[in-house]
CSV table of C-alpha atoms in Angstrom, one decimal:
chain,number,residue,atom,x,y,z
P,964,UNK,CA,0.0,0.0,0.0
P,965,UNK,CA,1.6,3.3,-1.1
P,966,UNK,CA,-0.9,5.7,0.6
P,967,UNK,CA,-0.1,8.5,3.0
P,968,UNK,CA,1.5,7.3,6.2
P,969,UNK,CA,1.9,9.2,9.5
P,970,UNK,CA,4.0,8.4,12.5
P,971,UNK,CA,3.4,8.1,15.4
P,972,UNK,CA,-0.2,7.1,15.4
P,973,UNK,CA,-0.6,8.2,19.0
P,974,UNK,CA,1.3,10.5,21.3
P,975,UNK,CA,0.8,11.3,24.9
P,976,UNK,CA,2.8,14.1,26.4
P,977,UNK,CA,2.9,16.5,29.3
P,978,UNK,CA,2.2,20.1,29.0
P,979,UNK,CA,5.2,22.1,28.1
P,980,UNK,CA,7.0,19.3,26.2
P,981,UNK,CA,7.9,19.5,22.5
P,982,UNK,CA,6.5,16.9,20.0
P,983,UNK,CA,7.3,16.1,16.4
P,984,UNK,CA,5.1,14.2,13.9
P,985,UNK,CA,6.1,12.8,10.6
P,986,UNK,CA,4.2,12.5,7.3
P,987,UNK,CA,5.2,10.5,4.3
P,988,UNK,CA,3.0,11.4,1.3
P,989,UNK,CA,2.1,9.3,-1.7
P,990,UNK,CA,5.4,9.1,-3.6
P,991,UNK,CA,4.6,11.1,-6.7
P,992,UNK,CA,2.6,13.8,-4.9
P,993,UNK,CA,4.4,17.2,-4.7
P,994,UNK,CA,1.8,18.9,-2.5
P,995,UNK,CA,1.4,18.2,1.2
P,996,UNK,CA,-1.0,19.5,3.7
P,997,UNK,CA,-1.4,19.5,7.5
P,998,UNK,CA,-4.7,19.7,9.2
P,999,UNK,CA,-5.9,19.6,12.8
P,1000,UNK,CA,-9.2,17.9,13.8
P,1001,UNK,CA,-10.9,18.0,17.1
P,1002,UNK,CA,-13.8,15.8,18.2
P,1003,UNK,CA,-17.0,16.6,16.3
P,1004,UNK,CA,-15.4,19.1,14.0
P,1005,UNK,CA,-14.1,18.9,10.4
P,1006,UNK,CA,-10.4,19.1,9.7
P,1007,UNK,CA,-8.9,22.6,10.0
P,1008,UNK,CA,-6.2,23.7,7.6
P,1009,UNK,CA,-2.8,24.4,9.2
P,1010,UNK,CA,-0.3,24.7,6.4
P,1011,UNK,CA,0.6,23.6,2.9
P,1012,UNK,CA,3.8,22.7,0.9
P,1013,UNK,CA,4.5,22.5,-2.7
P,1014,UNK,CA,7.7,20.5,-3.0
P,1015,UNK,CA,9.9,21.9,-0.3
P,1016,UNK,CA,8.4,25.4,-0.3
P,1017,UNK,CA,5.9,26.2,2.5
P,1018,UNK,CA,3.3,28.3,0.5
P,1019,UNK,CA,0.5,28.9,2.9
P,1020,UNK,CA,0.0,29.0,6.7
P,1021,UNK,CA,-3.2,29.4,8.6
P,1022,UNK,CA,-3.7,32.5,10.7
P,1023,UNK,CA,-4.6,29.9,13.5
P,1024,UNK,CA,-1.0,28.5,13.4
P,1025,UNK,CA,0.7,29.9,16.4
P,1026,UNK,CA,4.5,30.5,16.7
P,1027,UNK,CA,4.7,27.3,18.7
P,1028,UNK,CA,4.0,25.3,15.5
P,1029,UNK,CA,6.5,24.8,12.8
P,1030,UNK,CA,6.5,22.5,9.7
P,1031,UNK,CA,9.2,21.5,7.3
P,1032,UNK,CA,9.6,19.5,4.2
P,1033,UNK,CA,13.3,19.6,3.6
P,1034,UNK,CA,13.7,17.5,0.5
P,1035,UNK,CA,10.2,17.8,-0.9
P,1036,UNK,CA,9.3,14.3,0.2
P,1037,UNK,CA,8.4,13.6,3.9
P,1038,UNK,CA,7.3,16.4,6.2
P,1039,UNK,CA,7.5,17.1,9.9
P,1040,UNK,CA,5.2,19.1,12.2
P,1041,UNK,CA,6.7,20.3,15.5
P,1042,UNK,CA,4.7,21.7,18.4
P,1043,UNK,CA,6.8,23.4,21.0
P,1044,UNK,CA,5.7,24.0,24.7
P,1045,UNK,CA,2.5,21.9,24.2
P,1046,UNK,CA,-0.7,23.1,25.8
P,1047,UNK,CA,-3.8,21.1,26.7
P,1048,UNK,CA,-5.6,22.9,23.9
P,1049,UNK,CA,-3.2,21.2,21.4
P,1050,UNK,CA,-4.9,17.9,22.0
P,1051,UNK,CA,-6.3,16.8,18.7
P,1052,UNK,CA,-5.9,14.6,15.7
P,1053,UNK,CA,-3.2,15.9,13.3
P,1054,UNK,CA,-3.9,14.8,9.7
P,1055,UNK,CA,-1.6,14.9,6.8
P,1056,UNK,CA,-2.8,14.9,3.1
P,1057,UNK,CA,-1.1,14.9,-0.3
P,1058,UNK,CA,-2.1,15.7,-3.8
P,1059,UNK,CA,-0.6,15.9,-7.3
P,1060,UNK,CA,-1.8,18.5,-9.9
P,1061,UNK,CA,-3.7,18.9,-12.0
P,1062,UNK,CA,-6.0,16.9,-9.8
P,1063,UNK,CA,-6.9,18.7,-6.6
P,1064,UNK,CA,-8.1,15.7,-4.6
P,1065,UNK,CA,-6.3,15.4,-1.3
P,1066,UNK,CA,-5.6,11.9,0.0
P,1067,UNK,CA,-5.4,11.7,3.8
P,1068,UNK,CA,-3.2,9.7,6.1
P,1069,UNK,CA,-4.5,7.9,9.2
P,1070,UNK,CA,-3.6,10.8,11.5
P,1071,UNK,CA,-1.6,11.2,14.7
P,1072,UNK,CA,-3.8,11.6,17.8
P,1073,UNK,CA,-2.1,13.8,20.4
P,1074,UNK,CA,-3.1,14.0,24.0
P,1075,UNK,CA,-1.5,16.7,26.2
P,1076,UNK,CA,-1.9,16.0,29.9
L,576,UNK,CA,-15.9,34.6,4.2
L,577,UNK,CA,-15.8,31.1,2.8
L,578,UNK,CA,-18.1,28.8,4.6
L,579,UNK,CA,-19.4,25.2,4.5
L,580,UNK,CA,-22.4,23.9,6.4
L,581,UNK,CA,-23.6,20.3,6.6
L,582,UNK,CA,-26.9,19.0,7.6
L,583,UNK,CA,-28.2,17.1,9.4
L,584,UNK,CA,-25.5,16.8,12.1
L,585,UNK,CA,-26.6,13.2,12.7
L,586,UNK,CA,-28.8,10.8,10.9
L,587,UNK,CA,-30.1,7.4,11.9
L,588,UNK,CA,-31.5,5.2,9.2
L,589,UNK,CA,-32.9,1.7,9.1
L,590,UNK,CA,-31.1,-0.6,6.7
L,591,UNK,CA,-32.5,-0.1,3.3
L,592,UNK,CA,-34.0,3.4,4.1
L,593,UNK,CA,-32.6,5.8,1.5
L,594,UNK,CA,-31.8,9.4,2.4
L,595,UNK,CA,-29.7,12.4,1.5
L,596,UNK,CA,-27.1,14.5,3.2
L,597,UNK,CA,-26.7,18.2,2.4
L,598,UNK,CA,-23.7,20.4,2.1
L,599,UNK,CA,-24.3,24.1,1.4
L,600,UNK,CA,-21.4,26.5,0.7
L,601,UNK,CA,-20.5,30.1,0.2
L,602,UNK,CA,-17.2,30.5,-1.4
L,603,UNK,CA,-15.6,32.9,-3.9
L,604,UNK,CA,-14.7,31.0,-6.9
L,605,UNK,CA,-15.4,27.3,-6.4
L,606,UNK,CA,-12.6,25.1,-7.8
L,607,UNK,CA,-14.0,21.9,-6.4
L,608,UNK,CA,-16.3,20.2,-3.9
L,609,UNK,CA,-15.1,17.0,-2.2
L,610,UNK,CA,-16.9,14.3,-0.3
L,611,UNK,CA,-15.0,12.1,2.2
L,612,UNK,CA,-16.0,9.3,4.5
L,613,UNK,CA,-14.4,9.2,8.0
L,614,UNK,CA,-14.6,6.2,10.4
L,615,UNK,CA,-13.8,6.8,14.1
L,616,UNK,CA,-10.1,7.3,14.8
L,617,UNK,CA,-9.1,7.2,11.1
L,618,UNK,CA,-8.3,9.8,8.4
L,619,UNK,CA,-10.9,10.8,5.9
L,620,UNK,CA,-11.3,8.5,2.9
L,621,UNK,CA,-11.9,10.1,-0.4
L,622,UNK,CA,-15.2,9.5,-2.1
L,623,UNK,CA,-16.0,12.1,-4.9
L,624,UNK,CA,-14.9,15.3,-6.5
L,625,UNK,CA,-17.4,17.6,-8.2
L,626,UNK,CA,-16.2,20.6,-10.2
L,627,UNK,CA,-19.3,22.2,-11.8
L,628,UNK,CA,-23.0,22.7,-11.2
L,629,UNK,CA,-25.0,19.8,-12.7
L,630,UNK,CA,-22.3,17.3,-12.3
L,631,UNK,CA,-23.1,13.9,-10.7
L,632,UNK,CA,-20.9,11.1,-9.5
L,633,UNK,CA,-21.9,7.6,-8.4
L,634,UNK,CA,-20.1,4.8,-6.5
L,635,UNK,CA,-22.0,1.7,-5.2
L,636,UNK,CA,-24.9,3.0,-3.0
L,637,UNK,CA,-23.7,6.6,-3.0
L,638,UNK,CA,-24.5,9.4,-5.5
L,639,UNK,CA,-23.1,13.0,-5.2
L,640,UNK,CA,-24.7,15.9,-7.0
L,641,UNK,CA,-23.7,19.6,-7.2
L,642,UNK,CA,-25.7,22.9,-7.7
L,643,UNK,CA,-24.4,26.4,-7.5
L,644,UNK,CA,-25.1,26.6,-3.8
L,645,UNK,CA,-25.1,23.1,-2.4
L,646,UNK,CA,-24.2,19.5,-2.9
L,647,UNK,CA,-26.2,16.4,-1.9
L,648,UNK,CA,-24.9,12.9,-1.1
L,649,UNK,CA,-27.7,10.5,-1.8
L,650,UNK,CA,-27.5,7.1,0.0
L,651,UNK,CA,-29.6,4.4,-1.6
L,652,UNK,CA,-30.6,1.3,0.4
L,653,UNK,CA,-27.9,1.8,3.0
L,654,UNK,CA,-26.2,-1.0,4.9
L,655,UNK,CA,-24.8,-1.0,8.4
L,656,UNK,CA,-21.3,-0.8,6.9
L,657,UNK,CA,-22.2,2.6,5.5
L,658,UNK,CA,-22.2,4.0,9.1
L,659,UNK,CA,-19.6,6.7,9.3
L,660,UNK,CA,-19.2,10.5,9.4
L,661,UNK,CA,-19.5,12.0,5.9
L,662,UNK,CA,-17.4,15.2,5.4
L,663,UNK,CA,-17.8,17.8,2.7
L,664,UNK,CA,-15.0,20.1,1.7
L,665,UNK,CA,-14.7,23.0,-0.8
L,666,UNK,CA,-11.7,24.4,-2.5
L,667,UNK,CA,-11.9,28.1,-3.4
L,668,UNK,CA,-9.4,30.2,-5.2
L,669,UNK,CA,-6.4,29.2,-3.0
L,670,UNK,CA,-5.2,25.7,-2.2
L,671,UNK,CA,-7.0,25.5,1.2
L,672,UNK,CA,-9.9,23.0,1.7
L,673,UNK,CA,-12.7,24.3,3.9
L,674,UNK,CA,-14.4,21.4,5.7
L,675,UNK,CA,-17.9,21.2,7.1
L,676,UNK,CA,-18.5,19.6,10.5
L,677,UNK,CA,-19.8,16.4,9.0
L,678,UNK,CA,-22.9,14.3,9.2
L,679,UNK,CA,-22.7,11.3,11.4
L,680,UNK,CA,-24.7,8.5,9.8
L,681,UNK,CA,-25.8,5.4,11.7
L,682,UNK,CA,-27.5,2.6,9.8
L,683,UNK,CA,-29.4,0.2,12.0
L,684,UNK,CA,-29.8,-3.4,10.9
């Protein structure tokens, strides 16, 4: 299966700790997206890469969040000084133009105690 | 402001009882409307993409339609395995997807 993969699938951390998540997109997809989803809500856009360039960031993305895609393949999302409000499912998706359809990974569920 | 509203929030159907889910949107310059299925604890699974008013797509018991203001996901003779949350997303002039809050569908045997 060559779908989008995410690691880890679950993460429990204490408030104030830093966490990093990884996303591996579908191999030929050059666009990669990060979303956050809380219970009962739809996914909320965080940021978007085309190849290694970060082209768009949500206004909701605080300075504690940073994302990279150094070689245009996998991406990492880091949250510094985690807060309880960061508890959510973090989803990664990828796409390849001209099609706009985004294909999602299984997500990383974060719980901040 | 770009907005997506899904209704109903939750829907319970008897097996075989057909129904429709609604997704209404207000966006500037629709580039595409997308339907996803999401099972608990998993990522959204792609179902359909619609690009222009009048377009229809079908897959097994599901049929998606699009007008200038809304989309419908019709479920014909649903089975218990169709139980999931169905998400609608729109893409406007940028590359962002705007998601609705979803319709939680339960199909009772």
